[in-house]
Short mmCIF file of C-alpha atoms in Angstrom, two decimals:
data_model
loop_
_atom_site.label_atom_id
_atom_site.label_comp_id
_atom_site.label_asym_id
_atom_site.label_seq_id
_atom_site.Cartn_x
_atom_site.Cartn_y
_atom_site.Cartn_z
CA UNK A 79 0.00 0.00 0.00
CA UNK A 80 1.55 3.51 -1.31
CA UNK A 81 2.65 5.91 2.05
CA UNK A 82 0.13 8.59 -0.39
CA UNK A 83 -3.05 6.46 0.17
CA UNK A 84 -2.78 6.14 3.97
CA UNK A 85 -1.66 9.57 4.08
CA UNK A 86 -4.80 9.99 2.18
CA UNK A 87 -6.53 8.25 4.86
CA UNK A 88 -4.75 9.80 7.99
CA UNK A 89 -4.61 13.43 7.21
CA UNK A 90 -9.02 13.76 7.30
CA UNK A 91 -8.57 11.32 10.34
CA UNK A 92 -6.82 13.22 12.50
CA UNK A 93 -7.22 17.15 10.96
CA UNK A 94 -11.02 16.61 11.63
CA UNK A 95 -10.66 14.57 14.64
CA UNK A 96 -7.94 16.97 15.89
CA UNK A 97 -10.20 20.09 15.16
CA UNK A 98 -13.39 18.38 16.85
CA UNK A 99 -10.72 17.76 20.16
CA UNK A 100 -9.96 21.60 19.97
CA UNK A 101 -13.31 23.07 19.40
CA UNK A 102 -15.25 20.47 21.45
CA UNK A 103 -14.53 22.21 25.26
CA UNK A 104 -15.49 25.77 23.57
CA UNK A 105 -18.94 24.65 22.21
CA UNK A 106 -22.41 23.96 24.37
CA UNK A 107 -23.13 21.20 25.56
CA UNK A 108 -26.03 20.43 23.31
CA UNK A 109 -24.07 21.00 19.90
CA UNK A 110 -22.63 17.25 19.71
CA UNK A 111 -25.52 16.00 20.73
CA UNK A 112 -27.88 17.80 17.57
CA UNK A 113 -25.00 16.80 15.49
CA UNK A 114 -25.19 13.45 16.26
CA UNK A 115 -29.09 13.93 15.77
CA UNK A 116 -28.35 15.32 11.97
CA UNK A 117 -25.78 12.59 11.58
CA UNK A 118 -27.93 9.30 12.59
CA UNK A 119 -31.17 10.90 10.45
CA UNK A 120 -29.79 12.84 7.76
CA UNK A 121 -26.03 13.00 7.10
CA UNK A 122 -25.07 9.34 7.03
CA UNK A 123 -28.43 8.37 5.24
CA UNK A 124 -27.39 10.11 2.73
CA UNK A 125 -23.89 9.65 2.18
CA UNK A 126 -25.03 5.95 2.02
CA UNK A 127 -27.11 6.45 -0.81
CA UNK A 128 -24.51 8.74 -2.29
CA UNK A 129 -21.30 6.24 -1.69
CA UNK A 130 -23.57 3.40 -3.95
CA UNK A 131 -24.05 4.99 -7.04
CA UNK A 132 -22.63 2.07 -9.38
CA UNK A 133 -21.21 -0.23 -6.23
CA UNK A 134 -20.97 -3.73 -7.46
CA UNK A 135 -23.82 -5.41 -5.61
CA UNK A 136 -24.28 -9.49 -5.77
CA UNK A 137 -25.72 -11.91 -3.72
CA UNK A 138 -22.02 -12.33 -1.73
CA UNK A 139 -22.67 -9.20 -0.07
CA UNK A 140 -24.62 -11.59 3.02
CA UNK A 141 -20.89 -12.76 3.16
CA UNK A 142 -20.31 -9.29 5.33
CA UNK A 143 -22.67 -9.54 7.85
CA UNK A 144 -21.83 -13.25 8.28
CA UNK A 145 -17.87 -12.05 9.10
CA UNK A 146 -19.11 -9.57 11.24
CA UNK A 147 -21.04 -12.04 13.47
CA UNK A 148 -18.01 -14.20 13.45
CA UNK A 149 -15.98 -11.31 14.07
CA UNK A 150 -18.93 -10.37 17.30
CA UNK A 151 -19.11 -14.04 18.49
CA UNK A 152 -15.12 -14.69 18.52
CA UNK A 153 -14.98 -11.25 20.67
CA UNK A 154 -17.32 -12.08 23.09
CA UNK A 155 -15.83 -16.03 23.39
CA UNK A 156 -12.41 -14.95 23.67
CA UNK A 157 -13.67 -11.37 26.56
CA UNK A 158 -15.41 -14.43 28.17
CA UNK A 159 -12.45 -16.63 28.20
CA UNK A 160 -9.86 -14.22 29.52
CA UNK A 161 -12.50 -13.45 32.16
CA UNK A 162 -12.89 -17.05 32.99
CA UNK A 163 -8.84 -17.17 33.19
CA UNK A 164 -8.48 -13.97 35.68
CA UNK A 165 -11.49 -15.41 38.07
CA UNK A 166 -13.59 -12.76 37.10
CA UNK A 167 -11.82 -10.50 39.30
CA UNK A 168 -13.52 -7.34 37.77
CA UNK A 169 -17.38 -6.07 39.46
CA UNK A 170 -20.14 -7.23 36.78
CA UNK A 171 -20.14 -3.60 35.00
CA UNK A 172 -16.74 -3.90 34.37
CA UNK A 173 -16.78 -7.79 32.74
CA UNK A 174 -19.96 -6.36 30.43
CA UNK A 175 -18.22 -3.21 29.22
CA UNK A 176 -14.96 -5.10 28.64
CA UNK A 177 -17.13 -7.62 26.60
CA UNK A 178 -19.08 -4.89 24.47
CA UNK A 179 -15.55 -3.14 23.57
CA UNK A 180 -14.37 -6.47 22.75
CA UNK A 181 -17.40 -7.46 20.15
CA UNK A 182 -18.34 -4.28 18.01
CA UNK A 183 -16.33 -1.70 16.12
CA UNK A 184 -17.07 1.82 14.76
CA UNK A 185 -17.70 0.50 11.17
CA UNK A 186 -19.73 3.86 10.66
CA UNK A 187 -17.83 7.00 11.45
CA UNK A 188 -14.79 5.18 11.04
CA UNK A 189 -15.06 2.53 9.46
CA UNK A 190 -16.88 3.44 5.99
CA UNK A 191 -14.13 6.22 5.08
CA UNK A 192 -11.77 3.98 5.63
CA UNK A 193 -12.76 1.49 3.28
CA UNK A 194 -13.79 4.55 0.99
CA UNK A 195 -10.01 5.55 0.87
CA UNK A 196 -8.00 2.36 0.81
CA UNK A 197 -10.22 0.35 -0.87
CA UNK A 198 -12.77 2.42 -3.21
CA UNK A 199 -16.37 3.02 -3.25
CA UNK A 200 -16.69 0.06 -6.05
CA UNK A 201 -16.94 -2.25 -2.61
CA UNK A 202 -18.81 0.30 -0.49
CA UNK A 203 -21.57 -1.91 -0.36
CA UNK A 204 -19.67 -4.39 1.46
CA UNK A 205 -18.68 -1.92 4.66
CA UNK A 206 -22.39 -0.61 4.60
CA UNK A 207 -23.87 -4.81 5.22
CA UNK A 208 -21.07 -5.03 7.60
CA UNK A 209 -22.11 -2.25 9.11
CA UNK A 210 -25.94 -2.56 9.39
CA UNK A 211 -26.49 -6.44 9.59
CA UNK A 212 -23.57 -6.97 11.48
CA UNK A 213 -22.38 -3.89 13.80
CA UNK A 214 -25.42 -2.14 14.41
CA UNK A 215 -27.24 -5.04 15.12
CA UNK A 216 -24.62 -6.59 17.68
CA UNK A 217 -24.38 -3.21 19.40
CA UNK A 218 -28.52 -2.64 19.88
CA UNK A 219 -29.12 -6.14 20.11
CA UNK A 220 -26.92 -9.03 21.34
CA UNK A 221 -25.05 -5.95 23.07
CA UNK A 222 -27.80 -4.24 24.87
CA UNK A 223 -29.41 -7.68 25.71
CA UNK A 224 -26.02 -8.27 27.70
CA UNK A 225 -26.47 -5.04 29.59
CA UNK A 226 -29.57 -5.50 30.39
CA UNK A 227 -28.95 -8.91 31.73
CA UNK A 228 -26.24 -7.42 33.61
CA UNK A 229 -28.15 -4.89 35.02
CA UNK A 230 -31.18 -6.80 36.23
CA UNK A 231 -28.39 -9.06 38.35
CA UNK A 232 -27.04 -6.05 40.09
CA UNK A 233 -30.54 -4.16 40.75
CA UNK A 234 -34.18 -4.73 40.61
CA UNK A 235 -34.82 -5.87 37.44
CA UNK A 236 -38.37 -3.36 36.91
CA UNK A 237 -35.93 -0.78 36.82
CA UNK A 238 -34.05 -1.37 33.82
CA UNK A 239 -34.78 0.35 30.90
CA UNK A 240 -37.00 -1.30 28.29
CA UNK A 241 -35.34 -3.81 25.99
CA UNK A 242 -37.85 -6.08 25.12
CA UNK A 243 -38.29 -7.69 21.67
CA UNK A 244 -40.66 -5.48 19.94
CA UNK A 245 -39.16 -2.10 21.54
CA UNK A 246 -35.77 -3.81 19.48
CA UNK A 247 -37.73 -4.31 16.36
CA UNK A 248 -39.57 -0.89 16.66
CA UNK A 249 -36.01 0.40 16.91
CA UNK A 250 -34.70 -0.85 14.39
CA UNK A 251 -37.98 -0.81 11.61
CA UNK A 252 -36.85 3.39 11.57
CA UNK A 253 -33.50 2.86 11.68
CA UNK A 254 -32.36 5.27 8.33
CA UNK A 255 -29.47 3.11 7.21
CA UNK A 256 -31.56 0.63 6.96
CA UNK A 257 -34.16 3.11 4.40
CA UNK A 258 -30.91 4.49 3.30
CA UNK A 259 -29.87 1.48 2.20
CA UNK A 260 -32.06 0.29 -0.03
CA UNK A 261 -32.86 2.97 -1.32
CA UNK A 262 -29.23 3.28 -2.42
CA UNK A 263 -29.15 -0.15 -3.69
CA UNK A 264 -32.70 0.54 -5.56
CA UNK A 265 -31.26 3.67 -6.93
CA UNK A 266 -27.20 3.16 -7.36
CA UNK A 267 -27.49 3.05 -11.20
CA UNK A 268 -30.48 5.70 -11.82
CA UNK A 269 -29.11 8.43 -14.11
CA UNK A 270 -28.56 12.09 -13.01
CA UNK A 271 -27.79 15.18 -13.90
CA UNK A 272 -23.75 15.51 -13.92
CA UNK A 273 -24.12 18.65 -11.53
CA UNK A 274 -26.32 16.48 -9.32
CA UNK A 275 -23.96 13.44 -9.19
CA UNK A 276 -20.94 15.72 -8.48
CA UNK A 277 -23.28 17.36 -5.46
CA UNK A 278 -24.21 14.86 -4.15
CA UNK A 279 -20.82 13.17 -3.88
CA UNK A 280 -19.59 16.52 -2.43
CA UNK A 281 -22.21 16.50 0.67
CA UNK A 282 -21.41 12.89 1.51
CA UNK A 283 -17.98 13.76 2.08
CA UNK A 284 -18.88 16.00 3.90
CA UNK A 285 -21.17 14.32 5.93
CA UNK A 286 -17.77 12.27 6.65
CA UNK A 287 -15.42 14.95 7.75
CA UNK A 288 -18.49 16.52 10.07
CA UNK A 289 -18.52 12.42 11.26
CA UNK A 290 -14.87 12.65 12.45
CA UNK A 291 -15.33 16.14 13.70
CA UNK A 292 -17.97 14.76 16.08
CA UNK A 293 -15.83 12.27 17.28
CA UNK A 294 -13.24 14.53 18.30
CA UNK A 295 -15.37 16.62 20.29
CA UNK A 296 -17.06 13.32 22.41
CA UNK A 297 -12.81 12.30 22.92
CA UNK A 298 -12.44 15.79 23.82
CA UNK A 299 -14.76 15.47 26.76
CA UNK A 300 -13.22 12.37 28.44
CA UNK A 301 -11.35 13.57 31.56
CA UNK A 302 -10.84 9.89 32.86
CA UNK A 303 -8.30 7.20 31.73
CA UNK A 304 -8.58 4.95 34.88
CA UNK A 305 -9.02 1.00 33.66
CA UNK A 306 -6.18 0.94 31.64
CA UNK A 307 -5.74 -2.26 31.57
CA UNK A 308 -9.01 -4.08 30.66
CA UNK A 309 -9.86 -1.70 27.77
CA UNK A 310 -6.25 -2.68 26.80
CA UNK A 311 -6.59 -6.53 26.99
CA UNK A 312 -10.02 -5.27 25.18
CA UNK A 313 -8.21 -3.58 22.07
CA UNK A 314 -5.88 -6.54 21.82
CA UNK A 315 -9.28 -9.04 21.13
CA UNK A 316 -10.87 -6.46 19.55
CA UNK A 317 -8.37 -4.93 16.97
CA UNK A 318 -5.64 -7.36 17.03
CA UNK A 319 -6.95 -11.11 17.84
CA UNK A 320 -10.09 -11.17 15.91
CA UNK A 321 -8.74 -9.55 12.86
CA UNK A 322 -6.07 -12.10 12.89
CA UNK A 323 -8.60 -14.94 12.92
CA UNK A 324 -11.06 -14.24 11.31
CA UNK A 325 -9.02 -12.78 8.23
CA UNK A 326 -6.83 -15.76 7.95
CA UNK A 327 -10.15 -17.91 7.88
CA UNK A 328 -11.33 -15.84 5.37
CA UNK A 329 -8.19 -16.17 3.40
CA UNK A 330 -8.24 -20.08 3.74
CA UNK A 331 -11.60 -19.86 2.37
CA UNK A 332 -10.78 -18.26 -0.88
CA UNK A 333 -11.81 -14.73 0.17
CA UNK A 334 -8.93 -12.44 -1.11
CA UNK A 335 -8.53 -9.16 -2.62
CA UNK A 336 -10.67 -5.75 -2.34
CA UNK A 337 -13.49 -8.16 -0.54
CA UNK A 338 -10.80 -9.52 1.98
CA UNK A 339 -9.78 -6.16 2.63
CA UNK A 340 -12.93 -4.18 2.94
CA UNK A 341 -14.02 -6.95 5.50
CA UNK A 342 -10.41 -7.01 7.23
CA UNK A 343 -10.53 -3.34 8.06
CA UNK A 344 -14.03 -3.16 9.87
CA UNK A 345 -13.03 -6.11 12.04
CA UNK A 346 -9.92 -4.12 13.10
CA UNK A 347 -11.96 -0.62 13.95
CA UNK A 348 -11.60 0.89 17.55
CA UNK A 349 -15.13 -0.21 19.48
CA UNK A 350 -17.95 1.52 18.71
CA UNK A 351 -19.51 4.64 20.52
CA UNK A 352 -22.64 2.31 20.49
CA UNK A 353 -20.58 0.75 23.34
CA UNK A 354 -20.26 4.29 25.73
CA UNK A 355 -24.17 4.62 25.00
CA UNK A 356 -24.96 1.30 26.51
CA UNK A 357 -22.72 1.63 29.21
CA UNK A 358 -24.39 4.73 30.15
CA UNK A 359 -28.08 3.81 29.53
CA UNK A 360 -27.06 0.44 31.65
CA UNK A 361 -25.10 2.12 34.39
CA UNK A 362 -21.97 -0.12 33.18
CA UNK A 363 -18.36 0.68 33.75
CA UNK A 364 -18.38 4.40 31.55
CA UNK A 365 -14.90 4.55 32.35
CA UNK A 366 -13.70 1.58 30.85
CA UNK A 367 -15.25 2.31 27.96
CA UNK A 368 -14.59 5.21 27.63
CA UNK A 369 -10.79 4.89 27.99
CA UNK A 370 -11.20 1.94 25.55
CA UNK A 371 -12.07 4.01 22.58
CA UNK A 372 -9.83 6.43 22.89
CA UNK A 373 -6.78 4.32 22.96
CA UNK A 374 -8.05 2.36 20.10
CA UNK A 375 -8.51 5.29 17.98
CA UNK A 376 -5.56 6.28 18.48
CA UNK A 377 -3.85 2.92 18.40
CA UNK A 378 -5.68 2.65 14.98
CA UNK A 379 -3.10 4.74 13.35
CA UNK A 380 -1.10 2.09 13.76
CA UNK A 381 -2.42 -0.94 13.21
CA UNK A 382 -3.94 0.48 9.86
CA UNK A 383 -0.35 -0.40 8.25
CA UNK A 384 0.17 -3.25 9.76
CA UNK A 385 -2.75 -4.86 8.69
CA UNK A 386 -2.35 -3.78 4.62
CA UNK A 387 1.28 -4.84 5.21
CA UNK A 388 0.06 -8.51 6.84
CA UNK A 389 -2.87 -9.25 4.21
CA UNK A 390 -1.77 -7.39 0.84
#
């Protein structure tokens, strides 16, 4: 891989993340939080439908979600086993939010220009079902069942927040990158105007960099890196182990090329925000997660070569 494309890459990643870390103290307190409003119901619906316009679509795409649940399951096996191993030394919150950093990455924010960069929006298609059948779904659904369950040992269980089965399936029914995405797949090869196509490319770009800027403002308001080490035993599962296994597998299975990679680089993302949110709705170990993103995003800057290096 050229030193240009991951500069490519690593300049938007940290200018926009850098300038969301320096303007994030200055702004109100409810400016992230419409952002992230505009973001989950307009901005990354539509880059979605704007990134496929003429991606290759086939019926292999169900291959992504299936890696990602591989990807999920092997995370939460191998958090289990290393809890097993240390006699569960850690309170309950802890063991759940080391297990939720271990499972799901940010294949969104993250994830999607980083495939847009180093691999092309040709296989865009492939980061989006990773994203939405696999990630999305293990975060608000395997993920906040284990909170929950977590919760309702630790306190009375008519407490909790509301996670029941419909109240999941309600969620996810308006979901927009679920709308957004097939109505991207519907529309990919509808002609436009040039003016239109070159627009609309423009805004979802955009879309990304305000993404990243977002992210450096929520990093900019952690003032806590206490649990150290289980959110670094996390990364290692999450970002090093998985990846590992699950891309060799893939490899062995005749999986190479753009495909491999696309699917090899949302496996390795930093854990998702998704994983903060549930630690705060479920009165988990913040903390740990917290402290767990931010050292994989920034580890990510390094592990990004390694990986293109390990599986060209």
């Amino acid at each position: 891989m050229p030193i240009a494309k991951l500069l490519e890459i690593y300049l938007p990643l940290i200018g926009w993340t850098g300038l969301g870390w320096v303007i994030g103290p200055r702004l109100p307190a409810t400016v992230p939080v419409y952002m992230g409003k505009f973001l989950f119901w307009f901005g990354v619906p539509l880059g979605i439908v704007a990134f496929l316009r003429h991606a290759e679509v086939s019926w292999a795409l169900w291959i992504a979600p299936v890696t990602a649940w591989c990807a999920i399951l092997g995370g939460i096996g191998l958090a289990r086993l290393y809890l097993i191993y240390q006699n569960r030394q850690w309170s309950r919150r802890t063991q759940t939010s080391f297990t939720l950093t271990s499972m799901v990455g940010n294949t969104g924010y993250i994830g999607f220009p980083v495939a847009l960069v180093l691999v092309g929006p040709q296989h865009f298609a492939w980061a989006v079902f990773y994203d939405m059948v696999g990630s999305t779904l293990g975060a608000y659904g395997l993920g906040v069942a284990l909170a929950a369950q977590a919760q309702a040992a630790d306190y009375d269980p008519e407490s909790c927040p509301t996670a029941n089965r419909q109240s999941l399936i309600g969620t996810m029914a308006i979901n927009p990158v679920f709308w957004s995405f097939g109505l991207g797949l519907l529309g990919r090869d509808l002609p436009l105007p040039p003016w239109l196509e070159t627009s609309l490319r423009a805004i979802a770009w955009g879309v990304i960099a305000l993404a990243l800027v977002l992210i450096g403002i929520r990093l900019s308001q952690i003032t806590s890196f206490k649990n150290v080490r289980p959110a670094t035993i996390s990364l290692t599962i999450k970002m090093v182990v998985v990846p590992l296994l699950v891309g060799m597998a893939l490899r062995s299975l005749g999986i190479t090329g753009d495909v491999h990679r696309v699917l090899l680089l949302q496996m390795a993302m930093p854990p998702a925000f998704a994983t903060l949110v549930i630690s705060e709705a479920y009165a988990l170990d913040q903390e740990m997660a917290v402290t767990a993103i931010a050292i994989g995003s920034v580890l990510l800057l390094i592990t990004l070569p390694v990986w293109l290096w390990l599986f060209p």
